[in-house]
Each structure stands twice: as structure tokens, then as C-alpha cells.
PDB file of C-alpha atoms in Angstrom:
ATOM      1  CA  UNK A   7      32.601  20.313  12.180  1.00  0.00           C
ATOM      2  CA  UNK A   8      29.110  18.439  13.447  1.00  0.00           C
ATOM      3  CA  UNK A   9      27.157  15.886  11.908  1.00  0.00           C
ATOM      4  CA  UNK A  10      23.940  15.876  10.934  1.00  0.00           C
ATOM      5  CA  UNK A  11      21.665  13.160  11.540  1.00  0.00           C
ATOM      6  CA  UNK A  12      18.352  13.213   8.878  1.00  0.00           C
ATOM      7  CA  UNK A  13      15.541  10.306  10.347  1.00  0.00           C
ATOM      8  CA  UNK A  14      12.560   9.003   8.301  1.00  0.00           C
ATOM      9  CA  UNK A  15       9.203   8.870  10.225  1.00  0.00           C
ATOM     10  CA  UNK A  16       8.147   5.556  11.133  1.00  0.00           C
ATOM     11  CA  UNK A  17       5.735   3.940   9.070  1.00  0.00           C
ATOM     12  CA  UNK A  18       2.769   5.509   9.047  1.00  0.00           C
ATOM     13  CA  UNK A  19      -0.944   4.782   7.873  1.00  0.00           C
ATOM     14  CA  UNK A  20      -0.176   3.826   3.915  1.00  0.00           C
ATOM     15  CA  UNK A  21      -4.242   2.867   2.668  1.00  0.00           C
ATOM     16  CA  UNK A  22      -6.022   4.511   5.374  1.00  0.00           C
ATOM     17  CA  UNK A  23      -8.276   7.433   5.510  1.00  0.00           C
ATOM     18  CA  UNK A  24      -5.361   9.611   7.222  1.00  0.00           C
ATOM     19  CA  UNK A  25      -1.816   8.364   6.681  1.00  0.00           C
ATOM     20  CA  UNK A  26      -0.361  11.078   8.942  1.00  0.00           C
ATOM     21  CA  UNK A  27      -0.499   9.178  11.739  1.00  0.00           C
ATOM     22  CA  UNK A  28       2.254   6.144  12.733  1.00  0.00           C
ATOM     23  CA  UNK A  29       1.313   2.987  12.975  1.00  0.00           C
ATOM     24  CA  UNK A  30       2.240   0.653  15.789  1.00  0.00           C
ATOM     25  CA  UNK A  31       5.178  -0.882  13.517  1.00  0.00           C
ATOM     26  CA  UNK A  32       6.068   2.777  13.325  1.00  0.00           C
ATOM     27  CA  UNK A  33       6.239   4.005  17.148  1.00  0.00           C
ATOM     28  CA  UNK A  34       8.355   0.663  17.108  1.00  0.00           C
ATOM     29  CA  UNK A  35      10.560   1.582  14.901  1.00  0.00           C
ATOM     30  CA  UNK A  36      11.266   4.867  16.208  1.00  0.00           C
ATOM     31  CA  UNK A  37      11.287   3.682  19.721  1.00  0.00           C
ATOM     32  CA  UNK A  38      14.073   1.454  18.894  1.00  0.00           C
ATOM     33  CA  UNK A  39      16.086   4.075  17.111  1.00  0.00           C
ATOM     34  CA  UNK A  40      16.433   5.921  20.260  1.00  0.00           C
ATOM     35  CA  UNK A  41      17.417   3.110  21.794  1.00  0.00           C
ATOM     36  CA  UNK A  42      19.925   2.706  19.690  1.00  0.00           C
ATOM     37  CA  UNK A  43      21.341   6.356  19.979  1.00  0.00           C
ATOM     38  CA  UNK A  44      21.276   5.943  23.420  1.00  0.00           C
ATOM     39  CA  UNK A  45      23.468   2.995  23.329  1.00  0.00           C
ATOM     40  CA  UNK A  46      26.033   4.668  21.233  1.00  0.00           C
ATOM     41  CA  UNK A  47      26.038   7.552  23.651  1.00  0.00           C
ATOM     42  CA  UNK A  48      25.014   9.921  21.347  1.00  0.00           C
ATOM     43  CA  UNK A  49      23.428  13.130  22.723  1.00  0.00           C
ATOM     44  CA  UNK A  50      21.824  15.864  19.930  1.00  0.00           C
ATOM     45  CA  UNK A  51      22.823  19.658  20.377  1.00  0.00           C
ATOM     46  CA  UNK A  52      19.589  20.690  18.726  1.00  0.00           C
ATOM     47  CA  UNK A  53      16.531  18.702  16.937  1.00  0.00           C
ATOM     48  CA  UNK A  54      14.988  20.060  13.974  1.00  0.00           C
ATOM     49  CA  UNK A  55      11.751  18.672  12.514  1.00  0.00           C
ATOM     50  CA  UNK A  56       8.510  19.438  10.156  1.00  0.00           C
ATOM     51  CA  UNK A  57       5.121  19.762  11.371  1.00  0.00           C
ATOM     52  CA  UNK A  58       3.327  16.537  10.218  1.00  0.00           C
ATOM     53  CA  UNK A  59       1.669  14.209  12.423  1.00  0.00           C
ATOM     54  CA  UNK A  60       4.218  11.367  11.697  1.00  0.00           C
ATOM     55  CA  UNK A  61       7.161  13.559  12.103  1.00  0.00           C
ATOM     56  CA  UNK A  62       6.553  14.688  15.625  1.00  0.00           C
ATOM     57  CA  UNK A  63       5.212  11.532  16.845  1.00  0.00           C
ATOM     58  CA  UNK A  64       8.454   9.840  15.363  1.00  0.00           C
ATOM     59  CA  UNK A  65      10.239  12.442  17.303  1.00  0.00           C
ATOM     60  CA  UNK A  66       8.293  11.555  20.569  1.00  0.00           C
ATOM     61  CA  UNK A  67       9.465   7.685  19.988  1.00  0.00           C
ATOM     62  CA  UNK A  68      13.047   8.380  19.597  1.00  0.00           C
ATOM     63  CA  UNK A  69      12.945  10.777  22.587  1.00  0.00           C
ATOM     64  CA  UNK A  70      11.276   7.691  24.721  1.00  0.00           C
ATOM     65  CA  UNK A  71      14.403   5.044  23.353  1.00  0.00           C
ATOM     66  CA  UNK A  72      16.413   7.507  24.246  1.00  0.00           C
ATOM     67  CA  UNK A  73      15.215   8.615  27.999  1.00  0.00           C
ATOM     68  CA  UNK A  74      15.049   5.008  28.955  1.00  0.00           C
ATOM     69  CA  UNK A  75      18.015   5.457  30.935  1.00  0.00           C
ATOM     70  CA  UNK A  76      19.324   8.759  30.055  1.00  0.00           C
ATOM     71  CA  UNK A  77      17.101  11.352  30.448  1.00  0.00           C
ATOM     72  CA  UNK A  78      19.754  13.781  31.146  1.00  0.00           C
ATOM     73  CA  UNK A  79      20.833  13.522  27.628  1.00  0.00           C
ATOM     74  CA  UNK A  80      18.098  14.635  26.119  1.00  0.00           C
ATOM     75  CA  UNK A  81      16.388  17.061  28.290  1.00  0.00           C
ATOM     76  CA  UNK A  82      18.983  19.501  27.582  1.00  0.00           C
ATOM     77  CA  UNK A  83      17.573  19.434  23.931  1.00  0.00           C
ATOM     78  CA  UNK A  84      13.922  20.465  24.804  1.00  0.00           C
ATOM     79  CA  UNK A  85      11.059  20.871  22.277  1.00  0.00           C
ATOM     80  CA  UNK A  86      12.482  20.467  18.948  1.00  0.00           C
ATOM     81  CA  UNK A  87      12.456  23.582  16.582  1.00  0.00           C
ATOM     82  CA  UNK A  88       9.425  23.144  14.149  1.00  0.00           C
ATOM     83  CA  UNK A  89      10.398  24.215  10.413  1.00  0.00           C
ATOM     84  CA  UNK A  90       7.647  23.864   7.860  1.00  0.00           C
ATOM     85  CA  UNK A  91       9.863  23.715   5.043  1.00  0.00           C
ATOM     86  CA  UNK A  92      10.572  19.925   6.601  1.00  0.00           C
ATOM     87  CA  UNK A  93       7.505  18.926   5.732  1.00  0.00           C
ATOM     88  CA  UNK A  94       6.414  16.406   2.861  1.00  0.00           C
ATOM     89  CA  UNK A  95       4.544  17.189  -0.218  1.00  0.00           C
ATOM     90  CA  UNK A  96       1.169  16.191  -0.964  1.00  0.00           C
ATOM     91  CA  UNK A  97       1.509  13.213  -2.841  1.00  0.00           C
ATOM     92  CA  UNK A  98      -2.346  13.081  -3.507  1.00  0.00           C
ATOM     93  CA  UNK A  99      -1.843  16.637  -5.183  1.00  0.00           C
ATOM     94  CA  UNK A 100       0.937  15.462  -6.841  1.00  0.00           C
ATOM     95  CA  UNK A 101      -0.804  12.368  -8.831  1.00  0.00           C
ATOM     96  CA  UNK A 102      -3.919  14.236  -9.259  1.00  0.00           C
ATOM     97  CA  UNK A 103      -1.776  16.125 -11.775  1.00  0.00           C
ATOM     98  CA  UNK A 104      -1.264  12.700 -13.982  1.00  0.00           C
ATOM     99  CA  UNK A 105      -4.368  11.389 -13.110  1.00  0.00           C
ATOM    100  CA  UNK A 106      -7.248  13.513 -12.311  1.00  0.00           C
ATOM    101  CA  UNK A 107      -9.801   9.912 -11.180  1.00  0.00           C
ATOM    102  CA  UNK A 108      -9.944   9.216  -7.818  1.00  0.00           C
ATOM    103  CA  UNK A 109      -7.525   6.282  -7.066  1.00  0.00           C
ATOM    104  CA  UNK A 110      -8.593   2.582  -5.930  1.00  0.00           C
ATOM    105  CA  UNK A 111      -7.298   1.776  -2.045  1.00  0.00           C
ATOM    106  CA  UNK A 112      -4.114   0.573  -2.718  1.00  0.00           C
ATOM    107  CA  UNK A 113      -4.831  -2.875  -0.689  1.00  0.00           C
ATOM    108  CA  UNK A 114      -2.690  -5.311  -3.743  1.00  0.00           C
ATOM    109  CA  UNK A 115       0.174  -5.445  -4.776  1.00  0.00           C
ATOM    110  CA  UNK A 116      -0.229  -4.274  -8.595  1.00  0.00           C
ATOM    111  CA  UNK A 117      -2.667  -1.667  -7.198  1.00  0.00           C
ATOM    112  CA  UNK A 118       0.642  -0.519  -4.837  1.00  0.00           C
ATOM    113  CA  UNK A 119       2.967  -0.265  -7.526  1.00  0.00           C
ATOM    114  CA  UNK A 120       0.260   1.691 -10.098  1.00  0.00           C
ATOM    115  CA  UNK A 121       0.518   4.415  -7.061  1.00  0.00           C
ATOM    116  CA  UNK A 122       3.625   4.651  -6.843  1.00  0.00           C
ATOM    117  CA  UNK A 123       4.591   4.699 -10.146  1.00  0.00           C
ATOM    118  CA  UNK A 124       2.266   7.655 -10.703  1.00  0.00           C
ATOM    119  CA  UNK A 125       3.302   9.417  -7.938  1.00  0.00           C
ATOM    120  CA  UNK A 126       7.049   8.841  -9.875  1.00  0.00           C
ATOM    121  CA  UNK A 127       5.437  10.790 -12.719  1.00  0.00           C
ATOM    122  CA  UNK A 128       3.925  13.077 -11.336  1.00  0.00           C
ATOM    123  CA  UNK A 129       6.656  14.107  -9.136  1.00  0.00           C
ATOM    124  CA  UNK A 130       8.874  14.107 -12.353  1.00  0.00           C
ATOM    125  CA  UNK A 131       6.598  16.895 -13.721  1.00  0.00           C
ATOM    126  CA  UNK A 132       5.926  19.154 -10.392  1.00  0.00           C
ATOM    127  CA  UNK A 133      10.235  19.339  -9.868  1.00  0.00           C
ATOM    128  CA  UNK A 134      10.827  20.270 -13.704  1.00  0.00           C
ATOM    129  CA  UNK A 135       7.985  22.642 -13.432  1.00  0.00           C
ATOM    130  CA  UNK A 136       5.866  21.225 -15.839  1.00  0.00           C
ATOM    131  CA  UNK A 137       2.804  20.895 -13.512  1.00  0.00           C
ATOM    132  CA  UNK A 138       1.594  22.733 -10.585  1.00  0.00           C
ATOM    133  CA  UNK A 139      -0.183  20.554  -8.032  1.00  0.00           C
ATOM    134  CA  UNK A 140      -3.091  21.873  -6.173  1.00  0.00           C
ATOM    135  CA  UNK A 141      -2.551  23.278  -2.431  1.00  0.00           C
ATOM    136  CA  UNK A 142       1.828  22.797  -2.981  1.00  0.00           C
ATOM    137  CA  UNK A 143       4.548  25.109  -3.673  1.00  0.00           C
ATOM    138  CA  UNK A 144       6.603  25.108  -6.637  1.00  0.00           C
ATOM    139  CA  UNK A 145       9.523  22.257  -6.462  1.00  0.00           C
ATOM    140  CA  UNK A 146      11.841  25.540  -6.311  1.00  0.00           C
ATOM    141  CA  UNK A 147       9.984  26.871  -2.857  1.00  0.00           C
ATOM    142  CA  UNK A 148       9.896  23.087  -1.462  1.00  0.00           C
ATOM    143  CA  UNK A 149      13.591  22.984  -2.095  1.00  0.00           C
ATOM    144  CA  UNK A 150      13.826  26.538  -0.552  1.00  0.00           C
ATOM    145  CA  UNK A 151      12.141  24.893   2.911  1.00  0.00           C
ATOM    146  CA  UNK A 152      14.604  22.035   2.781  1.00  0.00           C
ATOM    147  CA  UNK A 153      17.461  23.979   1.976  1.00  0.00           C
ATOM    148  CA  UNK A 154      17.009  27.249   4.332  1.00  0.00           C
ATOM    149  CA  UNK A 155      16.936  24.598   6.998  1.00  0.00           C
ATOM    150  CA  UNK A 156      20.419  23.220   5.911  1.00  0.00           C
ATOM    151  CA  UNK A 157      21.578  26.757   5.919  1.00  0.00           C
ATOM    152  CA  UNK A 158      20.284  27.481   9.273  1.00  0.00           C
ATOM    153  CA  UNK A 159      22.154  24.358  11.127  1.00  0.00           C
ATOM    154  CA  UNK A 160      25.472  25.490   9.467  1.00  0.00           C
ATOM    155  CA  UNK A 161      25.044  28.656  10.855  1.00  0.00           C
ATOM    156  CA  UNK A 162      24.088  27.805  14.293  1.00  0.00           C
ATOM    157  CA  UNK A 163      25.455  24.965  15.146  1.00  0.00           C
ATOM    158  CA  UNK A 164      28.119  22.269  15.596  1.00  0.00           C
ATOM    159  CA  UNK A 165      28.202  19.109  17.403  1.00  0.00           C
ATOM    160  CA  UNK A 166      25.102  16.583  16.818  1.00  0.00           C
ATOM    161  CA  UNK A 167      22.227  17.574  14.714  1.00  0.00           C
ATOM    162  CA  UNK A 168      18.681  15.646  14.540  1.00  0.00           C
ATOM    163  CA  UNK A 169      16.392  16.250  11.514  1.00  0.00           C
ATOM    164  CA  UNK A 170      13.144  14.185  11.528  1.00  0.00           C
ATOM    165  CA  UNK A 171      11.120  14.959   8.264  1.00  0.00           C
ATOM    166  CA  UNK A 172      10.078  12.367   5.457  1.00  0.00           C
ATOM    167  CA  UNK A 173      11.493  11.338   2.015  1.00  0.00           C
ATOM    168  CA  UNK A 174      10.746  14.607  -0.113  1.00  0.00           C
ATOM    169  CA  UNK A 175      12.705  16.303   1.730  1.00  0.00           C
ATOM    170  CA  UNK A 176      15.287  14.332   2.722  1.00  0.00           C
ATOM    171  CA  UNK A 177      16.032  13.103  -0.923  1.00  0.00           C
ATOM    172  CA  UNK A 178      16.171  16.640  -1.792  1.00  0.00           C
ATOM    173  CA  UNK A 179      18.549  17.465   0.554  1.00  0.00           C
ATOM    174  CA  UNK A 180      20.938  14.975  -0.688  1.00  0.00           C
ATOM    175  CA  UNK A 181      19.938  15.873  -4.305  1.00  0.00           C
ATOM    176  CA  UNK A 182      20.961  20.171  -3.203  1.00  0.00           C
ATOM    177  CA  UNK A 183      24.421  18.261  -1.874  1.00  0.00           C
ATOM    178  CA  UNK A 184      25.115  16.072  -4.774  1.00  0.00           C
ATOM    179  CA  UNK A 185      23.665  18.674  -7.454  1.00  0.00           C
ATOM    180  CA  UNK A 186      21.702  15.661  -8.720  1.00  0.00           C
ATOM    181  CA  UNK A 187      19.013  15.662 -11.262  1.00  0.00           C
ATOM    182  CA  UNK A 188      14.839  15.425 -10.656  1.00  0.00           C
ATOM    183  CA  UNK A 189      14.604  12.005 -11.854  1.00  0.00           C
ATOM    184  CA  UNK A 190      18.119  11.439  -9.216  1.00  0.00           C
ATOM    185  CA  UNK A 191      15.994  12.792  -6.732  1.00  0.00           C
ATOM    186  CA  UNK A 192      13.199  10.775  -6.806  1.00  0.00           C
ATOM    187  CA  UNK A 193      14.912   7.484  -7.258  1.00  0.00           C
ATOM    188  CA  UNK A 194      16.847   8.631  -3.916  1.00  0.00           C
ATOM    189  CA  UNK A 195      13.361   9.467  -2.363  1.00  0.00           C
ATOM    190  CA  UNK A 196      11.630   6.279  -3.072  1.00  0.00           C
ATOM    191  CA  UNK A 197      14.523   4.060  -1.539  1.00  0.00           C
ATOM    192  CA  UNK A 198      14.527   5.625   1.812  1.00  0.00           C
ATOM    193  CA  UNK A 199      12.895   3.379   4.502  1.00  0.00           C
ATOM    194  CA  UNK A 200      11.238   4.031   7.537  1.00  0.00           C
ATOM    195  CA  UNK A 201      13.138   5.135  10.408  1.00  0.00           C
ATOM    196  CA  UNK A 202      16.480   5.337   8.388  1.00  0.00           C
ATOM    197  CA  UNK A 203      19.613   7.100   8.955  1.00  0.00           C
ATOM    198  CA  UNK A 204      21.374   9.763   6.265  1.00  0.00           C
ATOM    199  CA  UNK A 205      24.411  11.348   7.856  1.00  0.00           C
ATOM    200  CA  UNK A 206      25.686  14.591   6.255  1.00  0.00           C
ATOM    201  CA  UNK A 207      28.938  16.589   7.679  1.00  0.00           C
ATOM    202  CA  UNK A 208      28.562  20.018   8.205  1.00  0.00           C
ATOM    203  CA  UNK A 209      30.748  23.219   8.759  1.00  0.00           C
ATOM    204  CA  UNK A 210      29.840  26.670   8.576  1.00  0.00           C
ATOM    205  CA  UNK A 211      30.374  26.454   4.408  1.00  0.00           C
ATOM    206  CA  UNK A 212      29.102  23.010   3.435  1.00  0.00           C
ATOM    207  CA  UNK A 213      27.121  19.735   3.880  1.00  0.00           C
ATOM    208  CA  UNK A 214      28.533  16.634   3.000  1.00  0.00           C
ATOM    209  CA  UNK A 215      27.205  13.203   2.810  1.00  0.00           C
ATOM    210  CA  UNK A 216      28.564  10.563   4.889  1.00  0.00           C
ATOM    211  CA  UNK A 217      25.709   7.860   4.600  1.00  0.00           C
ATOM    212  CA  UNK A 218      22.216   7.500   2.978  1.00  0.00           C
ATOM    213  CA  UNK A 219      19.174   5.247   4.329  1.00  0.00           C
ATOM    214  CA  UNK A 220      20.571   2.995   6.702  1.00  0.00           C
ATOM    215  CA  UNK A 221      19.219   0.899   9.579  1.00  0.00           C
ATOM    216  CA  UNK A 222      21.777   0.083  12.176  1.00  0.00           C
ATOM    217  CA  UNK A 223      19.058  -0.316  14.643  1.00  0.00           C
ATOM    218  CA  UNK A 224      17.126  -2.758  12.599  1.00  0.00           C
ATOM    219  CA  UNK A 225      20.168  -4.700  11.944  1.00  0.00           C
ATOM    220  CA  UNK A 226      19.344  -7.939  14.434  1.00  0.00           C
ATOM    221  CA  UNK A 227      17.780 -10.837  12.759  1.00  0.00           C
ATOM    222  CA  UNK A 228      14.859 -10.611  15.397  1.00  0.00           C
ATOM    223  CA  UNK A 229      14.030  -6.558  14.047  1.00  0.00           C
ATOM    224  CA  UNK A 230      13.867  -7.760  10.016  1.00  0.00           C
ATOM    225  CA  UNK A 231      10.382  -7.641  10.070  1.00  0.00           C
ATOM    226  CA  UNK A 232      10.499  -4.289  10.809  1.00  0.00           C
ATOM    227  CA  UNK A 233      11.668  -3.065   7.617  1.00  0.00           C
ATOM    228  CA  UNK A 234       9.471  -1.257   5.997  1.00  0.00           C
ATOM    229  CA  UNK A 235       9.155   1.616   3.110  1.00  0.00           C
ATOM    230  CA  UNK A 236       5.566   3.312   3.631  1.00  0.00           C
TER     231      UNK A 236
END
């Protein structure tokens, strides 16, 4: 039996000209998670991740928290193994499908919530196959990538698993484990905060989840700031 241990990135560059890049709330935040690992003595047997920018560099903050007085810990782990099929989709691609105008900088609040509740519909259409966004997979490949990685811990490991990736892909991981529907899916995705914590168990026939999207590192009144979902 292991667990396996499935990280947001930090928050990354939401409005800017390249969002895959962390922003200094985001090396925070995944600074501090390692931190917090470390103080719960908890040691990874392997570290999965995607390819993305944000993914690796949230990677790179958790490995600092966690080296800051345990180095030994970690080094055993060594470069994580990169897996594509971790990565996020293209949310640009995906609300060009519903709305083919280039979109206003999403610098208000009303402006914010227009995004995202296109990107809702247009992710609604991609994963029932309705649309097929520019540049992306099917939903069916994507949740091949998510899934083959799933498959791949169970068969290679036990102990302590890392996965750092981004919502897509987490959400559909829980949605392959919970058989839930699209519209499950994306409700699940767009709850997951930054540098939070879903826990599946795992043994050679089956994940199972234990928690979804939580922050024990954030959990001190002095880190509530640092709560973010973008």
C-alpha cells in the first residue's frame, strides 16, 4: 500500500503575457509546502511531474522547504520523472472554441469571472467531445496522459508518491477514481487551489481517494493571505 501525494503549482502569472511562470506568492507557497513535509518527516520514494514551467519550478520550491535541514531525504529522490501526460490543457484553445474574439485582460473582477465561466463551457464541450480545440488532444487522450501515469505508480511503486501537475489533470484523476461525470470534473478542477494537497491510496490494483485540495501548510493565521486559486 503507498500513498500518493498530487500538488497544485503555485500560483502562477494569471493576466500576464506568459502565465507559465510562478509568481513570487507562488515560489512561496511551494517553498512552504516543503517545509511542511519536512516537518512531518515525510520522505517521497519517487516524484512524478509534467513539463510546464510552473510545474517544475513548483517542484524546485518544495525540494528547497524540504532540504532546509534534510537534504538527505530528498537527494535519494533525484530529478523527478517528467510525464507529459501531467501537463495542463490549453485553456486559451479551449475558450477559443466558445468564443473565437480575442479576450479583454482579465484585470476586474466581472472580467475574471466572464473567463472563467467560458473556460467552464468550453471545457464542458472539449470532454464530451463536442469540440476540438486547436493544438490539444481529445479529452479521451488527456485522460489517457493522466491515467497511464496512475497506472505506472501502481506498478512501480509503494511507499510515498509526489505528483506535481495542475488542475486538469488532477481533477481528472479524481474524476477516473470516482467515475464522475464532465461537468463533476470540472467543478472538482476549478476548486483546487494553489499548492494543495489530494491524497489517493494506492496498491498494485487501485487508487483511492483519501483527501482532495487541502492546505495544511497554509493553515496558520499569518499564511491566509496566501490562499490563492490562479
Amino acid at each position: 500500500m503507498g500513498t500518493l501525494y498530487l500538488v497544485r503549482h503555485g500560483q502562477a502569472s494569471f493576466g500576464a503575457a506568459d502565465y507559465d511562470n510562478l509568481s513570487p506568492l507562488g515560489q512561496q507557497q511551494s517553498v512552504r509546502l516543503g517545509e511542511y513535509f519536512r516537518q512531518k518527516g515525510l520522505a517521497f520514494d519517487a516524484v512524478m511531474t509534467g513539463t510546464l514551467r510552473r510545474q517544475l519550478q513548483t517542484y524546485a520550491g518544495i525540494r528547497q522547504g524540504m532540504e532546509a535541514s534534510a537534504a538527505h531525504e530528498v537527494a535519494s529522490v533525484g530529478a523527478p520523472l517528467l510525464w507529459p501526460g501531467l501537463n495542463e490543457f490549453d485553456s486559451e484553445a479551449v475558450i477559443a472554441t466558445v468564443h473565437p474574439h480575442k479576450l479583454q485582460k482579465p484585470d476586474t473582477p466581472e472580467l475574471y469571472r466572464h473567463h472563467f465561466r467560458l473556460l467552464r463551457d468550453g471545457l464542458t464541450q472539449w470532454m464530451n467531445g463536442v469540440v476540438s480545440p486547436q493544438g490539444m488532444p481529445s479529452y479521451r487522450e488527456f485522460q489517457h496522459g493522466v491515467t497511464s501515469a496512475l497506472d505506472h505508480i501502481r506498478q512501480n511503486f509503494e511507499g510515498n508518491v509526489l505528483i506535481v501537475s495542475s488542475g486538469g489533470p488532477i481533477a481528472t484523476a479524481i474524476g477516473h477514481v470516482l467515475g464522475t461525470t464532465p461537468e463533476t470534473t470540472i467543478e472538482l478542477n476549478m476548486r483546487i487551489r494553489n499548492s494543495a494537497i489530494t491524497e489517493f491510496a494506492f496498491n498494485p490494483k487501485r487508487h483511492t481517494l483519501i483527501t482532495f485540495n487541502t492546505l495544511p501548510h497554509l493553515e496558520h493565521a499569518d499564511h491566509a493571505s496566501w490562499i490563492t486559486h490562479a
